[in-house]
Structure formats: structure tokens, C-alpha cells
Amino acid sequence: MVKRMLESLLISMPLLYPHFVENRFTQCYFLILPCPPSVYGYGSLDSILLSAKQDVVVFGKALMSIKKSFSNEANVLLDWDDVHNEDFCSWRGVFCENVSFSVVSLNLSNLNLGGEISPAIGDLIDFLVDLSDNLLYGDIPFSISRLKRLDTLNLKSNQLTGPIPSTLTQLPNLKTL
């Protein structure tokens, strides 16, 4: 995962730092900074890498909490294993943004998952959450309202009870519920 983050960062470096130079013959990378990076408005390279690493940890922990809240009797989420495969962007149903590796979509529809929806779902940065056609029960967590970029929330054909959180109306991009 860290290697993929660095590769993506190197791809985006010319955009972030105008004085970034790539030597294609030796595969060396140089960053020529005539003034501190904060002048460009992006902070230091160390702070960018630290922030990205922290985000990856948060997303990984949130996904593992979500998995724990489900009964996964058919082992359809077997590849969700942060010990042997920390690249959560390769896990079933998880789709990530190519540069930042933030989770943009979680599609676990039609997998016969039981259990409740974990409040940790609100720790992801999603555009789409599809948990339809499963055996989920319980309430819809209020934490989903923290997903400010969420545009689609599909929970149909489950056994969910309780009210739809009124805070969902505060999501500016939500078009499909």
C-alpha cells in the first residue's frame, strides 16, 4: 500500500511542485525547491506523506470494524484481512481513488451478509454505499451523516428497523436513498 501511495505521489508531483524533475534514464527523482513548499500552499512532503498514511490507517480500521459487525458465514469477505493483505483497495467491494487511496465506493450488495451496520461506516469518505439485498438488521447508524460527499445510499431489501436518521437530509450531495 505504501509503495502504491509513493508511486501515485510521484505521478502527481509535477502538479504539486512546479520544480519537480524526473530523470527517466536513472529512475531518480529530484525535488528542487527554491522556497519552502508551504509557499505553494501544500505543506511539506513529509506532512503530505504522514497525512496520507494516517488516512490509510483510519480507512483500514473502519473497514475492519464494518466487517466485524457483519455475520459473514459464507466467507465472502475473506480477503478483508488487514494482517495478510493491508491493501484494502483490493478488497471485495471496496473501490478507492487512485491518488489518495481514499475509499470512494463500498458495494457489498447481494452477499447474504447478516448483522448490523457498524457506526464505523461514517469514518469512510464515500460517494456510494450499497449494502442492498443482504440480511442486515437494526438501525441505520447516524454516523452515515458524516459522509458529506455521499451521493448514493442503497440499503433496500434488508431487515433494517427504526427511523431513517433525519441528519441524512443534511448531506448536500445525496441524490439516491
Coordinates of N, CA and C in Angstrom, one line a residue:
M1 N 0.8 -1.2 0.0 CA 0.0 0.0 0.0 C 0.9 1.3 0.0
V2 N 1.9 1.3 0.8 CA 2.8 2.4 0.9 C 3.5 2.6 -0.4
K3 N 3.9 1.5 -1.1 CA 4.6 1.6 -2.4 C 3.6 2.3 -3.4
R4 N 2.3 1.8 -3.4 CA 1.4 2.4 -4.3 C 1.1 3.9 -4.0
M5 N 1.1 4.3 -2.7 CA 1.0 5.7 -2.4 C 2.1 6.5 -2.9
L6 N 3.3 6.0 -2.8 CA 4.5 6.7 -3.2 C 4.5 6.9 -4.8
E7 N 4.1 5.8 -5.5 CA 4.0 5.8 -6.9 C 3.0 6.9 -7.3
S8 N 1.9 6.9 -6.7 CA 0.8 7.9 -7.0 C 1.3 9.3 -6.7
L9 N 2.0 9.5 -5.6 CA 2.6 10.8 -5.2 C 3.6 11.2 -6.3
L10 N 4.4 10.3 -6.8 CA 5.4 10.7 -7.8 C 4.7 11.1 -9.1
I11 N 3.6 10.5 -9.4 CA 2.8 10.9 -10.6 C 2.3 12.3 -10.4
S12 N 1.8 12.6 -9.2 CA 1.2 13.9 -9.0 C 2.2 15.0 -8.6
M13 N 3.5 14.7 -8.4 CA 4.5 15.7 -8.0 C 4.6 16.8 -9.0
P14 N 4.7 16.7 -10.3 CA 4.8 17.8 -11.2 C 3.6 18.8 -11.0
L15 N 2.4 18.3 -10.6 CA 1.3 19.2 -10.4 C 1.4 19.9 -9.0
L16 N 1.9 19.2 -8.0 CA 2.1 19.8 -6.7 C 3.3 20.8 -6.6
Y17 N 4.3 20.4 -7.2 CA 5.6 21.2 -7.1 C 6.1 21.4 -8.5
P18 N 6.0 22.7 -9.0 CA 6.4 23.0 -10.4 C 7.9 22.7 -10.7
H19 N 8.7 22.6 -9.6 CA 10.1 22.4 -9.8 C 10.6 20.9 -9.7
F20 N 9.6 20.0 -9.8 CA 9.9 18.6 -9.6 C 10.4 18.1 -11.0
V21 N 11.5 17.4 -10.9 CA 12.2 16.9 -12.1 C 12.3 15.4 -12.0
E22 N 12.0 14.7 -13.0 CA 12.1 13.2 -13.1 C 13.2 12.9 -14.1
N23 N 14.2 12.1 -13.7 CA 15.2 11.7 -14.6 C 14.8 10.3 -15.1
R24 N 14.3 10.1 -16.3 CA 13.8 8.8 -16.7 C 14.9 7.8 -17.0
F25 N 16.1 8.3 -17.2 CA 17.2 7.3 -17.5 C 17.7 6.6 -16.3
T26 N 17.7 7.2 -15.1 CA 18.3 6.6 -14.0 C 17.2 6.3 -12.9
Q27 N 15.9 6.6 -13.3 CA 14.8 6.4 -12.4 C 15.0 7.1 -11.0
C28 N 15.7 8.2 -11.1 CA 15.9 9.1 -9.9 C 14.9 10.2 -9.9
Y29 N 14.5 10.7 -8.8 CA 13.6 11.8 -8.7 C 14.2 12.9 -7.8
F30 N 14.1 14.1 -8.3 CA 14.7 15.2 -7.6 C 13.6 16.3 -7.4
L31 N 13.6 16.9 -6.2 CA 12.7 17.9 -5.9 C 13.5 19.2 -5.7
I32 N 13.4 20.1 -6.6 CA 14.1 21.3 -6.5 C 13.2 22.4 -5.9
L33 N 13.5 22.8 -4.7 CA 12.6 23.8 -4.0 C 13.3 25.1 -3.8
P34 N 13.1 26.1 -4.6 CA 13.7 27.4 -4.4 C 13.2 28.1 -3.1
C35 N 12.0 27.7 -2.7 CA 11.5 28.2 -1.4 C 10.7 27.1 -0.8
P36 N 10.3 27.2 0.5 CA 9.6 26.2 1.2 C 8.3 25.8 0.5
P37 N 7.9 24.5 0.5 CA 6.7 24.0 -0.1 C 5.5 24.7 0.4
S38 N 5.5 25.2 1.6 CA 4.3 25.9 2.1 C 3.9 27.1 1.3
V39 N 4.9 27.7 0.6 CA 4.7 28.9 -0.2 C 3.7 28.5 -1.4
Y40 N 3.8 27.2 -1.8 CA 2.9 26.7 -2.9 C 1.5 26.3 -2.3
G41 N 1.4 26.3 -1.0 CA 0.1 26.0 -0.3 C -0.1 24.6 -0.1
Y42 N 0.9 23.7 -0.1 CA 0.7 22.3 0.0 C 1.4 21.7 1.2
G43 N 2.1 22.5 2.0 CA 2.8 21.9 3.1 C 4.0 21.1 2.7
S44 N 4.7 20.5 3.6 CA 5.9 19.8 3.3 C 5.6 18.4 2.8
L45 N 6.5 17.8 2.0 CA 6.3 16.5 1.5 C 6.1 15.5 2.7
D46 N 6.9 15.7 3.8 CA 6.7 14.8 5.0 C 5.2 14.9 5.5
S47 N 4.7 16.1 5.5 CA 3.3 16.2 6.1 C 2.3 15.6 5.1
I48 N 2.6 15.7 3.8 CA 1.6 15.1 2.9 C 1.7 13.5 3.0
L49 N 2.9 13.0 3.2 CA 3.0 11.5 3.4 C 2.4 11.1 4.7
L50 N 2.6 11.8 5.8 CA 2.1 11.5 7.1 C 0.6 11.5 7.0
S51 N 0.0 12.5 6.4 CA -1.4 12.7 6.3 C -2.0 11.5 5.5
A52 N -1.4 11.1 4.4 CA -1.9 10.0 3.6 C -1.8 8.7 4.4
K53 N -0.7 8.5 5.1 CA -0.6 7.3 5.9 C -1.6 7.2 7.0
Q54 N -1.9 8.3 7.7 CA -2.9 8.3 8.7 C -4.3 8.0 8.1
D55 N -4.6 8.6 7.0 CA -5.9 8.3 6.3 C -6.0 6.8 6.0
V56 N -4.9 6.2 5.5 CA -5.0 4.8 5.2 C -5.2 3.9 6.4
V57 N -4.6 4.3 7.5 CA -4.9 3.6 8.8 C -6.3 3.7 9.2
V58 N -6.9 4.9 9.1 CA -8.3 5.2 9.5 C -9.2 4.4 8.6
F59 N -9.0 4.4 7.3 CA -9.9 3.6 6.4 C -9.8 2.1 6.7
G60 N -8.6 1.6 6.9 CA -8.4 0.2 7.2 C -9.1 -0.2 8.4
K61 N -9.0 0.6 9.5 CA -9.7 0.3 10.8 C -11.2 0.3 10.6
A62 N -11.7 1.3 9.9 CA -13.1 1.4 9.7 C -13.6 0.2 8.9
L63 N -12.9 -0.2 7.9 CA -13.4 -1.4 7.1 C -13.4 -2.6 8.0
M64 N -12.4 -2.8 8.8 CA -12.3 -4.0 9.7 C -13.5 -4.0 10.7
S65 N -13.8 -2.8 11.2 CA -15.0 -2.7 12.1 C -16.3 -3.0 11.4
I66 N -16.4 -2.6 10.2 CA -17.6 -2.9 9.4 C -17.7 -4.4 9.2
K67 N -16.6 -5.0 8.9 CA -16.6 -6.5 8.6 C -17.0 -7.2 9.9
K68 N -16.5 -6.8 11.1 CA -16.8 -7.4 12.4 C -18.3 -7.3 12.7
S69 N -18.9 -6.3 12.2 CA -20.3 -6.1 12.5 C -21.2 -7.0 11.7
F70 N -20.7 -7.6 10.7 CA -21.5 -8.5 9.8 C -21.3 -9.9 10.2
S71 N -22.3 -10.8 10.0 CA -22.1 -12.2 10.1 C -21.8 -12.6 8.6
N72 N -20.6 -13.2 8.5 CA -20.0 -13.5 7.2 C -19.9 -15.0 7.0
E73 N -21.0 -15.7 7.1 CA -20.9 -17.2 7.2 C -20.4 -17.8 5.9
A74 N -20.6 -17.2 4.8 CA -20.1 -17.8 3.5 C -18.7 -17.3 3.2
N75 N -18.1 -16.6 4.1 CA -16.7 -16.0 4.0 C -16.5 -15.2 2.7
V76 N -17.6 -14.5 2.3 CA -17.5 -13.6 1.1 C -16.5 -12.4 1.3
L77 N -16.2 -12.2 2.6 CA -15.2 -11.1 2.8 C -13.9 -11.6 3.4
L78 N -13.6 -12.8 2.9 CA -12.3 -13.5 3.3 C -11.1 -12.6 3.0
D79 N -11.1 -11.9 1.9 CA -9.9 -11.1 1.5 C -9.8 -9.8 2.4
W80 N -10.8 -9.5 3.2 CA -10.8 -8.4 4.1 C -9.9 -8.8 5.3
D81 N -8.6 -8.8 5.2 CA -7.7 -9.3 6.1 C -6.5 -8.3 6.3
D82 N -6.6 -7.4 7.3 CA -5.5 -6.4 7.4 C -4.2 -6.9 7.8
V83 N -4.1 -8.2 8.2 CA -2.9 -8.8 8.6 C -2.1 -9.3 7.4
H84 N -2.8 -10.0 6.6 CA -2.1 -10.6 5.4 C -2.3 -9.8 4.1
N85 N -3.2 -8.8 4.1 CA -3.4 -8.0 2.9 C -3.9 -6.6 3.4
E86 N -2.9 -5.7 3.6 CA -3.2 -4.4 4.1 C -3.7 -3.5 3.0
D87 N -3.7 -3.9 1.7 CA -4.1 -3.1 0.6 C -5.7 -3.2 0.5
F88 N -6.4 -2.5 1.3 CA -7.8 -2.6 1.4 C -8.5 -2.1 0.0
C89 N -7.8 -1.4 -0.8 CA -8.3 -1.0 -2.1 C -8.5 -2.2 -3.0
S90 N -7.9 -3.4 -2.7 CA -8.0 -4.6 -3.5 C -9.1 -5.5 -2.9
W91 N -9.7 -5.2 -1.7 CA -10.7 -6.0 -1.1 C -12.0 -6.0 -1.9
R92 N -12.7 -7.1 -1.7 CA -14.0 -7.2 -2.4 C -14.9 -6.1 -2.0
G93 N -15.5 -5.4 -3.1 CA -16.5 -4.3 -2.9 C -15.9 -3.0 -2.5
V94 N -14.6 -2.9 -2.3 CA -14.0 -1.6 -1.9 C -13.4 -1.0 -3.1
F95 N -13.7 0.3 -3.4 CA -13.2 1.0 -4.5 C -12.6 2.3 -4.0
C96 N -11.3 2.5 -4.5 CA -10.6 3.7 -3.9 C -10.2 4.7 -5.0
E97 N -9.9 5.9 -4.6 CA -9.5 6.9 -5.5 C -8.0 6.6 -5.8
N98 N -7.5 6.8 -7.0 CA -6.2 6.4 -7.5 C -5.1 7.1 -6.8
V99 N -5.2 8.3 -6.5 CA -4.1 9.1 -5.9 C -4.0 9.1 -4.4
S100 N -5.2 9.4 -3.8 CA -5.2 9.5 -2.3 C -5.5 8.1 -1.6
F101 N -6.0 7.2 -2.4 CA -6.4 5.9 -1.8 C -7.5 6.0 -0.8
S102 N -8.3 7.1 -0.9 CA -9.4 7.2 0.0 C -10.6 6.3 -0.6
V103 N -11.4 5.7 0.2 CA -12.4 4.9 -0.2 C -13.5 5.8 -0.8
V104 N -13.9 5.5 -2.1 CA -14.9 6.3 -2.7 C -16.2 5.5 -2.9
S105 N -16.1 4.2 -2.8 CA -17.3 3.4 -3.0 C -17.2 2.1 -2.2
L106 N -18.3 1.7 -1.6 CA -18.4 0.4 -0.9 C -19.6 -0.3 -1.4
N107 N -19.4 -1.4 -2.2 CA -20.5 -2.1 -2.7 C -20.5 -3.5 -2.3
L108 N -21.3 -3.8 -1.3 CA -21.4 -5.2 -0.7 C -22.8 -5.7 -0.9
S109 N -23.4 -5.4 -2.0 CA -24.8 -5.8 -2.3 C -24.8 -7.3 -2.6
N110 N -26.0 -7.9 -2.3 CA -26.3 -9.3 -2.7 C -25.2 -10.3 -2.2
L111 N -24.7 -10.2 -1.0 CA -23.7 -11.1 -0.5 C -24.2 -11.9 0.7
N112 N -25.5 -11.8 1.0 CA -26.1 -12.6 2.1 C -25.4 -12.2 3.5
L113 N -25.0 -11.0 3.6 CA -24.4 -10.6 4.9 C -25.5 -10.3 5.9
G114 N -25.3 -10.8 7.1 CA -26.2 -10.5 8.2 C -25.5 -9.6 9.1
G115 N -26.2 -9.3 10.2 CA -25.7 -8.4 11.2 C -26.1 -7.0 11.1
E116 N -25.5 -6.1 11.8 CA -25.8 -4.7 11.8 C -24.8 -3.9 11.1
I117 N -25.2 -2.7 10.7 CA -24.3 -1.8 10.0 C -23.5 -1.0 11.1
S118 N -22.2 -1.2 11.0 CA -21.3 -0.6 12.0 C -21.3 1.0 11.9
P119 N -21.3 1.7 13.1 CA -21.1 3.1 13.0 C -19.8 3.6 12.4
A120 N -18.8 2.7 12.3 CA -17.6 3.0 11.6 C -17.7 3.3 10.2
I121 N -18.9 3.1 9.6 CA -19.1 3.4 8.2 C -19.0 4.9 8.0
G122 N -19.2 5.7 9.0 CA -19.1 7.1 9.0 C -17.7 7.6 8.9
D123 N -16.7 6.7 9.1 CA -15.3 7.1 9.0 C -14.7 7.0 7.6
L124 N -15.5 6.6 6.7 CA -15.1 6.5 5.3 C -15.5 7.7 4.5
I125 N -14.8 8.0 3.4 CA -15.1 9.1 2.5 C -15.7 8.5 1.3
D126 N -17.0 8.3 1.3 CA -17.7 7.6 0.2 C -18.5 8.5 -0.7
F127 N -18.6 8.1 -1.9 CA -19.6 8.7 -2.8 C -20.8 7.7 -2.9
L128 N -20.5 6.4 -2.7 CA -21.6 5.4 -2.9 C -21.5 4.3 -1.8
V129 N -22.6 4.1 -1.1 CA -22.6 2.9 -0.2 C -23.8 2.1 -0.7
D130 N -23.5 0.8 -1.1 CA -24.5 -0.1 -1.5 C -24.4 -1.4 -0.7
L131 N -25.4 -1.5 0.3 CA -25.5 -2.7 1.1 C -26.8 -3.4 0.8
S132 N -27.3 -3.2 -0.3 CA -28.7 -3.8 -0.7 C -28.6 -5.3 -0.8
D133 N -29.8 -5.9 -0.7 CA -30.1 -7.3 -0.9 C -29.2 -8.2 0.0
N134 N -29.2 -7.9 1.3 CA -28.5 -8.6 2.3 C -29.5 -9.0 3.4
L135 N -29.0 -9.4 4.5 CA -29.9 -9.8 5.6 C -29.6 -8.9 6.8
L136 N -29.2 -7.6 6.6 CA -28.9 -6.7 7.6 C -30.1 -6.3 8.5
Y137 N -29.9 -6.1 9.7 CA -31.0 -5.7 10.6 C -30.5 -4.6 11.6
G138 N -31.4 -4.0 12.3 CA -31.0 -3.0 13.3 C -31.3 -1.6 12.6
D139 N -30.7 -0.6 13.3 CA -30.9 0.8 12.8 C -29.9 1.2 11.8
I140 N -30.2 2.2 11.0 CA -29.2 2.9 10.2 C -28.4 3.8 11.1
P141 N -27.1 3.6 11.1 CA -26.3 4.4 12.0 C -26.3 5.9 11.7
F142 N -26.4 6.8 12.7 CA -26.4 8.2 12.4 C -25.0 8.7 11.9
S143 N -24.0 7.9 12.1 CA -22.7 8.2 11.6 C -22.6 8.3 10.1
I144 N -23.5 7.7 9.4 CA -23.5 7.9 7.9 C -23.6 9.3 7.5
S145 N -24.2 10.1 8.4 CA -24.4 11.6 8.1 C -23.1 12.3 8.0
R146 N -22.0 11.7 8.5 CA -20.6 12.3 8.4 C -20.1 12.2 7.0
L147 N -20.7 11.4 6.1 CA -20.2 11.2 4.8 C -20.7 12.3 3.9
K148 N -20.0 13.5 4.0 CA -20.5 14.7 3.3 C -20.5 14.6 1.8
R149 N -19.7 13.7 1.2 CA -19.7 13.6 -0.3 C -20.6 12.4 -0.8
L150 N -21.3 11.8 0.1 CA -22.1 10.7 -0.2 C -23.2 11.1 -1.2
D151 N -23.3 10.4 -2.3 CA -24.4 10.7 -3.3 C -25.4 9.6 -3.4
T152 N -25.0 8.4 -3.1 CA -25.9 7.2 -3.2 C -25.8 6.3 -1.9
L153 N -27.0 6.1 -1.3 CA -27.0 5.2 -0.2 C -28.1 4.2 -0.5
N154 N -27.7 2.9 -0.8 CA -28.7 1.9 -1.2 C -28.7 0.8 -0.1
L155 N -29.8 0.8 0.7 CA -30.0 -0.2 1.7 C -31.2 -1.1 1.5
K156 N -31.8 -1.1 0.3 CA -33.0 -1.8 0.1 C -32.9 -3.3 0.3
S157 N -34.0 -4.0 0.5 CA -34.0 -5.4 0.6 C -33.2 -5.9 1.8
N158 N -33.3 -5.3 2.9 CA -32.7 -5.8 4.2 C -33.8 -5.9 5.2
Q159 N -33.4 -6.1 6.4 CA -34.4 -6.2 7.5 C -34.1 -5.0 8.5
L160 N -33.8 -3.9 8.0 CA -33.5 -2.7 8.9 C -34.8 -2.2 9.5
T161 N -34.6 -1.8 10.8 CA -35.7 -1.2 11.5 C -35.4 0.2 12.1
G162 N -36.3 0.8 12.6 CA -36.1 2.1 13.2 C -36.2 3.2 12.1
P163 N -36.1 4.5 12.6 CA -36.3 5.6 11.7 C -35.1 5.8 10.8
I164 N -35.3 6.4 9.7 CA -34.2 6.9 8.8 C -33.7 8.2 9.5
P165 N -32.4 8.2 9.8 CA -31.8 9.4 10.5 C -32.1 10.7 9.8
S166 N -32.7 11.6 10.5 CA -33.1 12.9 10.0 C -31.8 13.7 9.5
T167 N -30.7 13.3 10.0 CA -29.4 14.0 9.7 C -29.0 13.7 8.2
L168 N -29.6 12.7 7.6 CA -29.3 12.4 6.2 C -29.7 13.5 5.3
T169 N -30.7 14.3 5.8 CA -31.2 15.5 4.9 C -30.1 16.5 4.9
Q170 N -29.1 16.5 5.7 CA -28.0 17.5 5.7 C -26.9 17.1 4.8
L171 N -27.0 16.0 4.1 CA -25.9 15.6 3.2 C -26.2 16.3 1.8
P172 N -25.3 17.2 1.4 CA -25.6 18.1 0.3 C -25.6 17.4 -1.0
N173 N -24.9 16.2 -1.1 CA -24.8 15.5 -2.4 C -25.7 14.3 -2.5
L174 N -26.4 13.9 -1.5 CA -27.2 12.7 -1.5 C -28.4 12.9 -2.5
K175 N -28.3 12.0 -3.5 CA -29.4 12.1 -4.6 C -30.2 10.8 -4.5
T176 N -29.7 9.7 -4.1 CA -30.4 8.4 -4.1 C -30.3 7.8 -2.7
L177 N -31.5 7.6 -2.2 CA -31.7 6.9 -0.9 C -32.6 5.7 -1.0

